[in-house]
Coordinates of C-alpha atoms in Angstrom, one line a residue:
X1 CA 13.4 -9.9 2.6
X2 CA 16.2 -8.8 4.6
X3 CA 15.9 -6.0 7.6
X4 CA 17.9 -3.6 5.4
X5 CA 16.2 -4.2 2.4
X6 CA 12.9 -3.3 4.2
X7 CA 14.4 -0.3 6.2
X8 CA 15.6 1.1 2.4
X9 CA 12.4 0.5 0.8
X10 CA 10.2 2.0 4.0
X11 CA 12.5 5.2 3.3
X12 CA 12.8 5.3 0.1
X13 CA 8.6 5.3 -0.1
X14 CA 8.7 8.5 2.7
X15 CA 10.8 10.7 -0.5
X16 CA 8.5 9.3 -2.7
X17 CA 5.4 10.7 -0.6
X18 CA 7.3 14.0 0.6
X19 CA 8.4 14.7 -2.9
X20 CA 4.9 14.4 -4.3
X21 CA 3.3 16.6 -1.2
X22 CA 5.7 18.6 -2.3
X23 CA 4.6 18.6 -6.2
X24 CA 1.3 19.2 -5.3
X25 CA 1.9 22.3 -3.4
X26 CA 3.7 23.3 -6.8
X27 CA 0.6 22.5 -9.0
X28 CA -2.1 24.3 -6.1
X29 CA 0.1 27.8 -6.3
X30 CA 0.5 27.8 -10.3
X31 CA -3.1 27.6 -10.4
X32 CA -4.5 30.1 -7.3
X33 CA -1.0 32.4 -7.2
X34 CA 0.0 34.1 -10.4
X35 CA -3.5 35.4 -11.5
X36 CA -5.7 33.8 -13.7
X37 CA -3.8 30.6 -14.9
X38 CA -5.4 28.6 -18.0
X39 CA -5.8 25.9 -15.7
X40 CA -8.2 28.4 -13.1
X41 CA -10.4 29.5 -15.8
X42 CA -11.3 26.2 -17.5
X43 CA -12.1 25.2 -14.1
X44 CA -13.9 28.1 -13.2
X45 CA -16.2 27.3 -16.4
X46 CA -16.7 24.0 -15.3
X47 CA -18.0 25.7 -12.4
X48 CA -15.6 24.3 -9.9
X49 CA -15.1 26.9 -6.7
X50 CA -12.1 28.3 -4.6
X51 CA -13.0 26.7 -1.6
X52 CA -13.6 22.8 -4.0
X53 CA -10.2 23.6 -5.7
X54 CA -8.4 24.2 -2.1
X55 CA -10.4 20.7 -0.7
X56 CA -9.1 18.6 -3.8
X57 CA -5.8 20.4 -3.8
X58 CA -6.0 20.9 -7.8
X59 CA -3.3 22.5 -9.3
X60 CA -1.8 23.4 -13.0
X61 CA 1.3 22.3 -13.9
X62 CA 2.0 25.2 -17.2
X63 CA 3.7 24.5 -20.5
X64 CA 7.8 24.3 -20.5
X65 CA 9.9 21.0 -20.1
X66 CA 11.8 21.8 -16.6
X67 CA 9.9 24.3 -14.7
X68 CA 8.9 21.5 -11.9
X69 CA 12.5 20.2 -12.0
X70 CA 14.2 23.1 -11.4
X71 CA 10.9 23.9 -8.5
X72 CA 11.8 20.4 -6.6
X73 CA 16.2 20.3 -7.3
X74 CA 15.7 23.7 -5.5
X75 CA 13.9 22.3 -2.5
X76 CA 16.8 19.7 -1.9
X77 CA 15.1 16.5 -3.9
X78 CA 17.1 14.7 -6.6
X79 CA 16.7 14.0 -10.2
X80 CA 16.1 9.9 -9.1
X81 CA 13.6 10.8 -6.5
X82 CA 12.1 12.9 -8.7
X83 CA 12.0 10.0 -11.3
X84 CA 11.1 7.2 -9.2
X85 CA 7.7 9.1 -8.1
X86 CA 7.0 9.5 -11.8
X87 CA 7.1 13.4 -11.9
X88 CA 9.9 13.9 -14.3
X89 CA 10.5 10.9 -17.3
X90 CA 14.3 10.6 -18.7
X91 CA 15.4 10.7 -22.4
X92 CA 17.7 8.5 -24.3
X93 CA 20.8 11.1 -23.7
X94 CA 20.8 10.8 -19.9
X95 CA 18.7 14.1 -19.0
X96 CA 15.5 14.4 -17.3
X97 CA 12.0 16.7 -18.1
X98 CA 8.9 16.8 -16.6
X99 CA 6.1 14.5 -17.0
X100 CA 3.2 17.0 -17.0
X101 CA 4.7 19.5 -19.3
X102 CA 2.0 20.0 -21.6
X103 CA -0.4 22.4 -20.3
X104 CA -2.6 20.6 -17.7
X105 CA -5.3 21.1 -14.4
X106 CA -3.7 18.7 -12.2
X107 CA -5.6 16.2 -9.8
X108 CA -3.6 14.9 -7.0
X109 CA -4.3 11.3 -6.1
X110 CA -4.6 10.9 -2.3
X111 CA -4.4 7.2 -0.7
X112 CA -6.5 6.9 2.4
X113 CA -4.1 7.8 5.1
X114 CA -3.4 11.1 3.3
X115 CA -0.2 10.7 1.1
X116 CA -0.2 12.1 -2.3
X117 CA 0.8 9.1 -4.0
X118 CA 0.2 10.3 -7.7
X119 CA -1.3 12.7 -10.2
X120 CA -3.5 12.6 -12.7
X121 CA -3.6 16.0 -15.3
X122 CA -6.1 17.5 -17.8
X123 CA -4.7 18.6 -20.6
X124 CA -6.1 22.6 -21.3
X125 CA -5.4 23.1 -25.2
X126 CA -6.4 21.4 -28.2
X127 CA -3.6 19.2 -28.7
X128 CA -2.6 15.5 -30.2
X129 CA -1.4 14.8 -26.4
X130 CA -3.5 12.6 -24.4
X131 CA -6.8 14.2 -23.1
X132 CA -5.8 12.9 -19.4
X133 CA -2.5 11.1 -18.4
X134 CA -1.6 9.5 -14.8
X135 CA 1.3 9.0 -13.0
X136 CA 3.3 6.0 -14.1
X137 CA 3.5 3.2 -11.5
X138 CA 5.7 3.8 -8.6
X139 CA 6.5 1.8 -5.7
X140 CA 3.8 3.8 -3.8
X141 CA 1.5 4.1 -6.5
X142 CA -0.6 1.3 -8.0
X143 CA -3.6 2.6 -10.1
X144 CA -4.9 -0.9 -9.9
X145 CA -5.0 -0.5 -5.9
X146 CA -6.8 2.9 -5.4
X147 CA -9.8 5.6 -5.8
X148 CA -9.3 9.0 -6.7
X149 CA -11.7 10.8 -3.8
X150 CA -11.6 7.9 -1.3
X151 CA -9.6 9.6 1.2
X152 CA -12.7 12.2 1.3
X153 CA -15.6 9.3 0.6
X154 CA -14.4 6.9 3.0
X155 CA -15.5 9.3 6.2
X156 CA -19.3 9.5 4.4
X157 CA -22.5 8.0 6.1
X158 CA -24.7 7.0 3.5
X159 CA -23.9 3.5 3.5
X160 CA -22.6 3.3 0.2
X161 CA -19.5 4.5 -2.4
X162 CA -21.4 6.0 -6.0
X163 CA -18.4 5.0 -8.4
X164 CA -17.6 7.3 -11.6
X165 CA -15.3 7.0 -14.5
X166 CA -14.2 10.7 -14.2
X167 CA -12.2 13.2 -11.9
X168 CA -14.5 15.8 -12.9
X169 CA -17.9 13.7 -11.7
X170 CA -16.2 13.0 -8.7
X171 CA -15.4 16.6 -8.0
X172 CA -18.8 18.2 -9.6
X173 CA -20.4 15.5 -6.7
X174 CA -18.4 16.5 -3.9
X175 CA -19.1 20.1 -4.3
X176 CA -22.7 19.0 -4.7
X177 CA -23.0 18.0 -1.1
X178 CA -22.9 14.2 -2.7
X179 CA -19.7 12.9 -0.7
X180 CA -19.9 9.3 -1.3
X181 CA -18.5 9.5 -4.6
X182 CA -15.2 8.1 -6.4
X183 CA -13.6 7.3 -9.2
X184 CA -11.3 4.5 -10.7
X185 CA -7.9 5.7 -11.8
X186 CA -7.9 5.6 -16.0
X187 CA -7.8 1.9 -16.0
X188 CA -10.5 -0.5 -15.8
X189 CA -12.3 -1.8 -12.3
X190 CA -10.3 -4.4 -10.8
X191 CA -10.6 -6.8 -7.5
X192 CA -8.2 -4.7 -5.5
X193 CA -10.5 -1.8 -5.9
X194 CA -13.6 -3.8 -5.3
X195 CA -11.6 -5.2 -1.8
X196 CA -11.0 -1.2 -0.8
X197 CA -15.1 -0.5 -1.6
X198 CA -15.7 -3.2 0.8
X199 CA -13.9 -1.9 3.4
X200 CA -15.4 1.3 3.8
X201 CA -19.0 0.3 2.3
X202 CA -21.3 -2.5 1.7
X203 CA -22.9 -1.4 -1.0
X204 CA -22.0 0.5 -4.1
X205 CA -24.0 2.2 -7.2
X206 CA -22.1 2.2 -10.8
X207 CA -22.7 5.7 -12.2
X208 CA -21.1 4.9 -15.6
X209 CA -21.8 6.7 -18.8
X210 CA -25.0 4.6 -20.7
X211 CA -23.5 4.1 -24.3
X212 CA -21.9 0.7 -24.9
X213 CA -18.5 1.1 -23.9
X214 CA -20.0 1.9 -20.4
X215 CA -22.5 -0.6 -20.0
X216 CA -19.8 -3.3 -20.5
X217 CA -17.7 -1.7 -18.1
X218 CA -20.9 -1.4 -15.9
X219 CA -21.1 -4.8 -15.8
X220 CA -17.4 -5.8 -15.5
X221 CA -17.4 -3.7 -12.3
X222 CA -20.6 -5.0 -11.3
X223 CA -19.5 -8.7 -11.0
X224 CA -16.3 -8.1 -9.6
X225 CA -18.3 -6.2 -6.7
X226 CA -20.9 -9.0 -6.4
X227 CA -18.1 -11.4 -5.8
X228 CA -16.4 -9.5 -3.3
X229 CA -19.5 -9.0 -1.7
X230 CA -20.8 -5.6 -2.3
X231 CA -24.4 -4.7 -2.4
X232 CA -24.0 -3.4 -6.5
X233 CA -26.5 -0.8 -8.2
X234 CA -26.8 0.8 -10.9
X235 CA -27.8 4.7 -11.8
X236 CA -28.8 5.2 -15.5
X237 CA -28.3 8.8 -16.7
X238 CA -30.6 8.5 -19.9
X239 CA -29.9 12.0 -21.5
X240 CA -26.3 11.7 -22.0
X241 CA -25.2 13.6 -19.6
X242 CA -22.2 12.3 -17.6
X243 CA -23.0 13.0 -13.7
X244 CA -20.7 16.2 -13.6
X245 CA -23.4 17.9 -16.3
X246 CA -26.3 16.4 -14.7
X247 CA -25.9 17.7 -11.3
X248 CA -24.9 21.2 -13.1
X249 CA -27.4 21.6 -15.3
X250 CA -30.7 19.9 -12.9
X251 CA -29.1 20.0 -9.8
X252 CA -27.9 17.6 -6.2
X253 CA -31.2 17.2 -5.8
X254 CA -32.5 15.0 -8.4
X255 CA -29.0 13.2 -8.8
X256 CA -30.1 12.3 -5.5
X257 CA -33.1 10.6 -6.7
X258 CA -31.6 8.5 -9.8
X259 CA -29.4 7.5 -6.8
X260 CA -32.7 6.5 -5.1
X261 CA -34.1 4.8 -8.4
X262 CA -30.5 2.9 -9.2
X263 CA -31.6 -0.6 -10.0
X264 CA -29.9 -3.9 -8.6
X265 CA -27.2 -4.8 -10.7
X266 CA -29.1 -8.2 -11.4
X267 CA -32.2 -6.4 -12.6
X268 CA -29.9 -3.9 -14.8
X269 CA -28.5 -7.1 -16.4
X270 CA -31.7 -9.3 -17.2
X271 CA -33.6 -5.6 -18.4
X272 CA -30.7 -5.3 -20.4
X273 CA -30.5 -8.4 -21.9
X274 CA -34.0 -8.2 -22.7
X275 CA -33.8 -5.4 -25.3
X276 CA -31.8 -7.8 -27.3
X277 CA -34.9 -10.2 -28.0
X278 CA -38.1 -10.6 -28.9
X279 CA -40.0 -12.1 -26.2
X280 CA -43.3 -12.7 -28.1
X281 CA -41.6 -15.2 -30.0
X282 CA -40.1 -19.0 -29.0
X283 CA -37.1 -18.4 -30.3
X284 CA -36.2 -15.5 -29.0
X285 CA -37.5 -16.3 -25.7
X286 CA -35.3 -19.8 -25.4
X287 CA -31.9 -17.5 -26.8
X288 CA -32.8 -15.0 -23.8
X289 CA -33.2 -17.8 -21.5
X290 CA -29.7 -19.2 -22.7
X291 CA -28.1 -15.6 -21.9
X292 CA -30.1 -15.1 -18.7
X293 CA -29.0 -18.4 -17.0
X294 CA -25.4 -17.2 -16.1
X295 CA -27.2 -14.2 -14.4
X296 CA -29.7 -16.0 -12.4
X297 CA -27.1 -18.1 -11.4
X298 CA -24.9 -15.5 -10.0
X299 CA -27.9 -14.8 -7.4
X300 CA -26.5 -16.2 -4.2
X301 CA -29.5 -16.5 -2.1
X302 CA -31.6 -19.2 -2.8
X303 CA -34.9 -16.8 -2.1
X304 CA -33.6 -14.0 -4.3
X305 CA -33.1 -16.7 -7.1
X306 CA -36.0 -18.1 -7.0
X307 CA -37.9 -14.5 -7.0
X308 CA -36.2 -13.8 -10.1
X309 CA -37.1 -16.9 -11.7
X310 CA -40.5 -17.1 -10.7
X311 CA -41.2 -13.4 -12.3
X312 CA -39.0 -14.4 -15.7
X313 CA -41.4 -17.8 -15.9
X314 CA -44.9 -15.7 -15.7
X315 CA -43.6 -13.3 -17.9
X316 CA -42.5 -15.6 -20.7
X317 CA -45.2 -18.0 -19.6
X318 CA -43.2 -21.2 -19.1
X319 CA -43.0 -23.1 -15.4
X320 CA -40.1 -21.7 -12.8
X321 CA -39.0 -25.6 -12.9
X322 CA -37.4 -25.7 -16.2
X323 CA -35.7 -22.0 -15.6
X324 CA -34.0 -23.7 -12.5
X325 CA -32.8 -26.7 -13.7
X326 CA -30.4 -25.0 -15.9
X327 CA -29.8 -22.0 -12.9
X328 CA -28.8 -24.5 -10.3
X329 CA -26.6 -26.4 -12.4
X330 CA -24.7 -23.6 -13.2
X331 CA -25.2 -22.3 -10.0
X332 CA -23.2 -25.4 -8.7
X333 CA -20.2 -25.3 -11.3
X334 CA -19.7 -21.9 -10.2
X335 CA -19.8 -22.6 -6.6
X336 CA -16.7 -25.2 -7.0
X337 CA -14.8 -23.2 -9.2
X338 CA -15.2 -20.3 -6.9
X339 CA -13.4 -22.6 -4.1
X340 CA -10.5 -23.6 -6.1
X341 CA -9.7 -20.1 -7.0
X342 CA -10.2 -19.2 -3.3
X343 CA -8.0 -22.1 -2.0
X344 CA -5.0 -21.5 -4.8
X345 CA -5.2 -17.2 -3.6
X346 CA -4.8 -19.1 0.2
X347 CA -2.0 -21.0 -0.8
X348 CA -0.3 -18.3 -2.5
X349 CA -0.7 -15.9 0.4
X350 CA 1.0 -18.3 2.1
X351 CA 3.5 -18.9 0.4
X352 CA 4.7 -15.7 0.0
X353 CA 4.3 -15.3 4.0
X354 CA 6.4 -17.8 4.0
X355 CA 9.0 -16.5 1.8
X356 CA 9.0 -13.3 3.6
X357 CA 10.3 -14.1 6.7
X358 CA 13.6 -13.7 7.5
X359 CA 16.3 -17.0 8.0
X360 CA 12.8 -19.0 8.3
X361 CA 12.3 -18.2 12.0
X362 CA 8.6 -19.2 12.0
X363 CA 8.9 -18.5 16.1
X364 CA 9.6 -14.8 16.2
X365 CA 7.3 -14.4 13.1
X366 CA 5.0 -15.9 15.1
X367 CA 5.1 -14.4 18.4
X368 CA 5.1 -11.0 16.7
X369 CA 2.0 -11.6 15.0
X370 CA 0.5 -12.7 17.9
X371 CA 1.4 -9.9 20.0
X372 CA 0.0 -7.4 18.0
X373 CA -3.2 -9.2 17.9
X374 CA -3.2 -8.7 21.7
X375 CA -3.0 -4.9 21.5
X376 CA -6.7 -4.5 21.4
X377 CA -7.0 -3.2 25.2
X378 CA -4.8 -0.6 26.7
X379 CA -3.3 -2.5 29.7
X380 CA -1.9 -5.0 27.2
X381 CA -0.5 -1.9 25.3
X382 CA 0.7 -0.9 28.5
X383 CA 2.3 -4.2 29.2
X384 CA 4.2 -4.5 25.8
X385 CA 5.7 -1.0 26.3
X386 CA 6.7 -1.7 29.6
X387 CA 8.5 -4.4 29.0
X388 CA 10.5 -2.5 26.5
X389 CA 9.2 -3.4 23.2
X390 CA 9.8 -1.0 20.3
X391 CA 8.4 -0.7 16.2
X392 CA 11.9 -1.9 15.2
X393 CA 11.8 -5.0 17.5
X394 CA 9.5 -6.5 14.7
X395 CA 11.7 -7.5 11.9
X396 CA 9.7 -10.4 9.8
X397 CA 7.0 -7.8 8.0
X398 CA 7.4 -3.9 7.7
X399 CA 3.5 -4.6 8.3
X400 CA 4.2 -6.1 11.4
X401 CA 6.0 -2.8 12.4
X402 CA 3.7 -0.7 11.0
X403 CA 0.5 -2.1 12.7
X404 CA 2.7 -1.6 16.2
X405 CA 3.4 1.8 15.4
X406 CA -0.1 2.6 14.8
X407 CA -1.4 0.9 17.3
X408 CA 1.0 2.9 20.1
X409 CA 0.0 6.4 18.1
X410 CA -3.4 6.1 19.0
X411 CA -2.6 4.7 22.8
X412 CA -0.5 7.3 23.6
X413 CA -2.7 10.2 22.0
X414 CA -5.6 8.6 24.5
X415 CA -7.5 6.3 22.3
X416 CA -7.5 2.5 21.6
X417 CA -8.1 2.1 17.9
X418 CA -9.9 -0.6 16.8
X419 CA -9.5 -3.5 14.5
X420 CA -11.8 -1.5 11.6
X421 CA -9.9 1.4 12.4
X422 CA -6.3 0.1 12.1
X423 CA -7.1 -2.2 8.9
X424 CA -8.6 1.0 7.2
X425 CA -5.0 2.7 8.0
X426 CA -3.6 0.1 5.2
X427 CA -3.4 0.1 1.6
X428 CA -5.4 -3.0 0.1
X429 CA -3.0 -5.2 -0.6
X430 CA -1.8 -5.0 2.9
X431 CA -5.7 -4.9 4.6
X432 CA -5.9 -8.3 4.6
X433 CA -3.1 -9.2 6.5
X434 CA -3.7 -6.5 9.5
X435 CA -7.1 -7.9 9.8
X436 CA -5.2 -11.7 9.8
X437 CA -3.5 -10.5 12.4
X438 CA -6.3 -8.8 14.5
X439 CA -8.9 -11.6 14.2
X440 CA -6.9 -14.1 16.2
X441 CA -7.6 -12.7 20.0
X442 CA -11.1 -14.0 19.5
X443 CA -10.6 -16.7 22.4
X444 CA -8.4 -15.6 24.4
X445 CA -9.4 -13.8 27.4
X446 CA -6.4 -13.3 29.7
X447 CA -4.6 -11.4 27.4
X448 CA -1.9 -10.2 29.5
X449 CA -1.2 -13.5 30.9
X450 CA -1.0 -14.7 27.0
X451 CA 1.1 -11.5 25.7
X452 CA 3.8 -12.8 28.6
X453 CA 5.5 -16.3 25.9
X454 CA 5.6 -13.8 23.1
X455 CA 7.3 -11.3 24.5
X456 CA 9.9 -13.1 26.2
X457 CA 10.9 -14.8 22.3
X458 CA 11.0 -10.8 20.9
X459 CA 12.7 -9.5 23.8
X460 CA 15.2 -12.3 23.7
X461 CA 15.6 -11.6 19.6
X462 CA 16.4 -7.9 20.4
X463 CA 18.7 -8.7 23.3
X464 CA 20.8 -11.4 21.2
X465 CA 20.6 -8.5 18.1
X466 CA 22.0 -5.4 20.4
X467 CA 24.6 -8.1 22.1
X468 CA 25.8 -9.5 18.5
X469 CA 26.2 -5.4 17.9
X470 CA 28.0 -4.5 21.2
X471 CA 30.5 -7.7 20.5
X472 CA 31.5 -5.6 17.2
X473 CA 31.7 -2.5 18.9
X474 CA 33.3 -3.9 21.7
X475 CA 31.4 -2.0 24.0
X476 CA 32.3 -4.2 27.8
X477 CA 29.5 -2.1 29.8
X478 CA 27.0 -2.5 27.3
X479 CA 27.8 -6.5 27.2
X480 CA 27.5 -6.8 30.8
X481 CA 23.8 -4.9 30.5
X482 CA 22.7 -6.9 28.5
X483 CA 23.7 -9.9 30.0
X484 CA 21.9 -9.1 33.1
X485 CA 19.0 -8.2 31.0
X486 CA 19.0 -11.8 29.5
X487 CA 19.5 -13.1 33.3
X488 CA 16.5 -11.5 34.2
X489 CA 14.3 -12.2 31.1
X490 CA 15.4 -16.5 31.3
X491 CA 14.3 -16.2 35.5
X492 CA 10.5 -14.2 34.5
X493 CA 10.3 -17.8 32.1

C-alpha cells in the first residue's frame, strides 16, 4: 500500500471517529436535555441512573428521518462522512436519512483507546422494526473485532472478563459494582473477540441465557476461548432471568456468588451431555461415551485429562483404560490439525506482510521494525529522537508509525510504556503485530549500540525522500543541507 493511500485512509478513519464523538454527544443531550425523553424513562424503569447513563454515554436518537443529518451538516461534516460511519443510509434517488430514525435508546460502542466507533440502538415502541440494530460495518468498525463495555472492563482487577449477550446485562452489571463485564456486538462469538479477552484477561465466565439457543452459543464461545487459551467458565442463571433481572431483582451480591459457583466449561459440557442419556443402562452409557470423547479430548493437560476420565470410569463403572484409548487418539488428530491451521494463519500473515510493503524494500521495513523494538528504555527513545527521527519517517506500516507515536507520547509525558501497555493501545487485528515487533529485543543488551545500523538506513530513506522533493522544488539551499547531512550520516557509518 502506497504512503498516500495509507495517509488517506489514517485520515479518513480520524472523520469517521470525530463524526461519531460527535453523534454521540447528539444522542446523550436528546436523552438528559429536553425533559423527559421516551428514551430516559424506559431507562429509568429499567432502573438505569444519571450518573450510569453519563458513564456509558447513552443517548436517544427520536423519531423523524433527518434530524441527525441536519444536527451533524450543521457542525461542518458531510453527507459521505456521515455515510461512511454508518449514521445516515442512502436511498435509491440519491438522498440520504438517518440510520436510527425509529425511536431508539442508543448505546455507543467504545474501542479500547476511547473512540466511538459505532452504535448500537433500542428500539422504544412496539414496532415491526428490529428490537436492536448496530452500526453497519465501517472501516473503523468491525463487530466481529470488539466488546461493547471493554474500554471500562479492561482497567478491572478480578482476573477475569464475565461475557453477556446484552447491552442491558452489561450495563445493569457495571452499575452493580460488577465491572468485569462485556458483551458481544449482535453477532455470534468469534476468534478476534476471544484474542481481545486474552489480552486483558486469562480467564473468562460465559453468562449466557440457559435455554437452548444459549447453551449452543455457550459452548461455541466456550471452545473458541479454550483454544485461544482462556481459562473458560460458566455461570448458569436457572430461573430465567437474564443477569440484568437477576442482579435487580436479588441483588450484586449473590450474582457474585453464581460467579463464584461458575463451573469449568469442560464440566458444563460433560454435565450437559449427561442429561441426554440414561446412564443405568449400556446403551446409553457407550452413546455418552461416544459424545464425551471429543470433550475429554479437548482437555490439554495430560493430569486434568486423566482426572476427568478416572471420575467418568467409576461413575459408569468401566476401567479409565478403555475411556483413554479413544481420548488420546483423538487427542492426537486434533493436536496435528491444530498445527496445520496454525502454520497456514503463519504463512498468510506473512504473506500479506509481505505484500504490504512498499517497492519490496525488505531493508527499511526491516530496520523500522527493529527500531521500534528498541524503544523499550528511555535513553534509546532519547537516541532515536536525537538523531532526528519522526512518526512519518516510517512508511512500510501505518502500524509501524503508530507504535512510534505512542511510544514518544508516553516518553515525553514522563513514562516508558511497556510492551503490555502499547499492544493493549491496538485493535486486535493489529495486537499481534505490535507485540511481533516488541518481542524481538529479547537478546540484545546494548541497545543503543544496536539502534545505531537501523537508524542510519531510515535516516538515509528520509534524506533521499526530502532531497527527491527539494530537486522538484528546486530549492538550492535546501539541496546543499541535505547533502551535508548525507556527508555526515555516510562518515557516523
Amino acid at each position: 500500500m502506497s504512503r498516500e493511500r495509507q495517509a488517506k485512509i489514517a485520515d479518513k478513519k480520524e472523520r469517521i471517529y470525530a463524526v461519531n464523538k460527535e453523534a454521540a454527544l447528539y444522542f446523550y443531550n436528546n436523552l438528559v436535555s429536553r425533559g423527559v425523553s421516551p428514551g430516559y424513562e424506559y431507562l429509568r424503569d429499567r432502573r438505569i441512573t444519571d450518573a450510569t447513563i453519563k458513564r456509558f454515554g447513552l443517548g436517544y436518537a427520536p423519531e423523524g428521518w433527518d434530524n441527525l443529518k441536519e444536527f451533524l451538516l450543521s457542525k461542518g461534516y458531510s453527507l459521505e462522512e456521515m455515510h461512511d460511519a454508518g449514521l445516515v443510509k442512502k436511498r435509491d434517488n440519491g438522498t440520504y436519512y438517518d440510520a436510527f430514525h425509529d425511536g431508539r435508546v442508543m448505546f455507543p460502542i467504545i474501542d479500547v483507546r476511547g473512540h466511538v466507533i459505532g452504535f448500537g440502538g433500542r428500539i422504544i415502541k412496539g414496532s415491526d422494526a428490529a428490537k436492536y440494530l448496530n452500526s453497519p460495518e465501517t472501516i473503523v468498525f468491525k463487530k466481529k473485532e470488539n466488546l461493547f463495555g471493554l474500554n471500562i472492563a479492561k482497567n478491572d482487577r478480578s482476573g477475569k472478563l464475565l461475557l453477556m449477550e446484552g447491552y442491558m446485562d452489561v450495563i445493569s452489571l457495571h452499575q452493580s459494582g460488577i465491572s468485569n463485564a462485556v458483551a458481544s456486538l449482535g453477532t455470534a462469538f468469534t476468534e478476534e473477540q476471544a484474542s481481545l479477552v486474552k489480552r486483558y484477561s486469562p480467564a473468562a465466565v460465559l453468562c449466557y441465557d440457559n435455554d437452548e439457543a444459549g447453551k449452543k452459543a455457550t459452548i461455541r464461545a466456550g471452545d473458541i476461548l479454550l483454544n485461544a487459551g482462556v481459562k473458560t467458565s460458566v455461570l448458569t442463571i436457572t430461573d430465567g432471568k437474564d443477569p440484568d433481572e437477576f442482579v435487580n431483582a436479588k441483588g450484586p451480591d449473590m450474582f457474585r456468588v453464581l460467579i463464584e459457583q461458575a463451573k469449568p466449561l469442560i464440566r458444563y459440557k460433560i454435565d450437559e451431555i449427561k442429561q441426554k442419556y440414561n446412564l443405568t443402562e449400556i446403551e446409553g452409557k457407550l452413546e455418552f461415551l461416544e459424545e464425551v470423547t471429543p470433550v475429554l479430548a479437548q482437555i490439554k493437560g495430560l493430569a486434568g485429562r486423566e482426572m476427568y476420565i478416572s471420575e467418568l470410569a467409576r461413575e459408569l463403572d468401566v476401567s479409565a483404560e478403555s475411556i483413554a484409548s479413544g481420548v488420546e487418539r483423538l487427542a492426537e488428530r486434533n493436536h496435528i490439525v491444530d498445527q496445520r491451521r496454525e502454520a497456514r494463519k503463519l504463512e498468510r500473515r506473512r504473506y500479506e506482510t509481505q505484500r504490504s510493503i512498499p517497492d519490496n524494500n525488505m531493508k527499511l521495513y526491516n530496520a523500522e521494525r527493529f527500531t521500534l523494538s528498541l524503544m523499550t528504555e528511555p535513553k534509546t527513545i532519547k537516541e532515536v529522537l536525537d538523531a532526528g527521527v519522526e512518526a512519518d519517517d516510517f512508511i512500510c506500516s501505518d502500524i509501524h508509525k503508530r507504535l512510534f507515536k505512542e511510544i514518544v507520547d508516553g516518553y515525553n509525558s514522563g513514562e516508558t510504556l511497556s510492551a503490555t501497555e502499547l499492544v493493549g493501545r491496538f485493535d486486535s487485528d493489529e495486537a499481534k503485530a505490535v507485540s511481533d515487533i516488541l518481542i524481538h529485543d529479547k537478546n540484545v543488551r546494548d541497545k543503543e549500540a544496536a539502534a545505531e545500523n537501523p537508524l542510519r538506513i531510515i535516516l538515509s530513506e528520509k534524506l533521499g525522500r526530502l532531497e527527491e522533493n527539494a530537486l522538484k522544488s528546486g530549492d538550492q539551499e535546501e539541496l546543499q543541507r541535505l547533502f551535508e547531512m548525507k556527508k555526515r550520516l555516510k562518515r557516523s557509518g
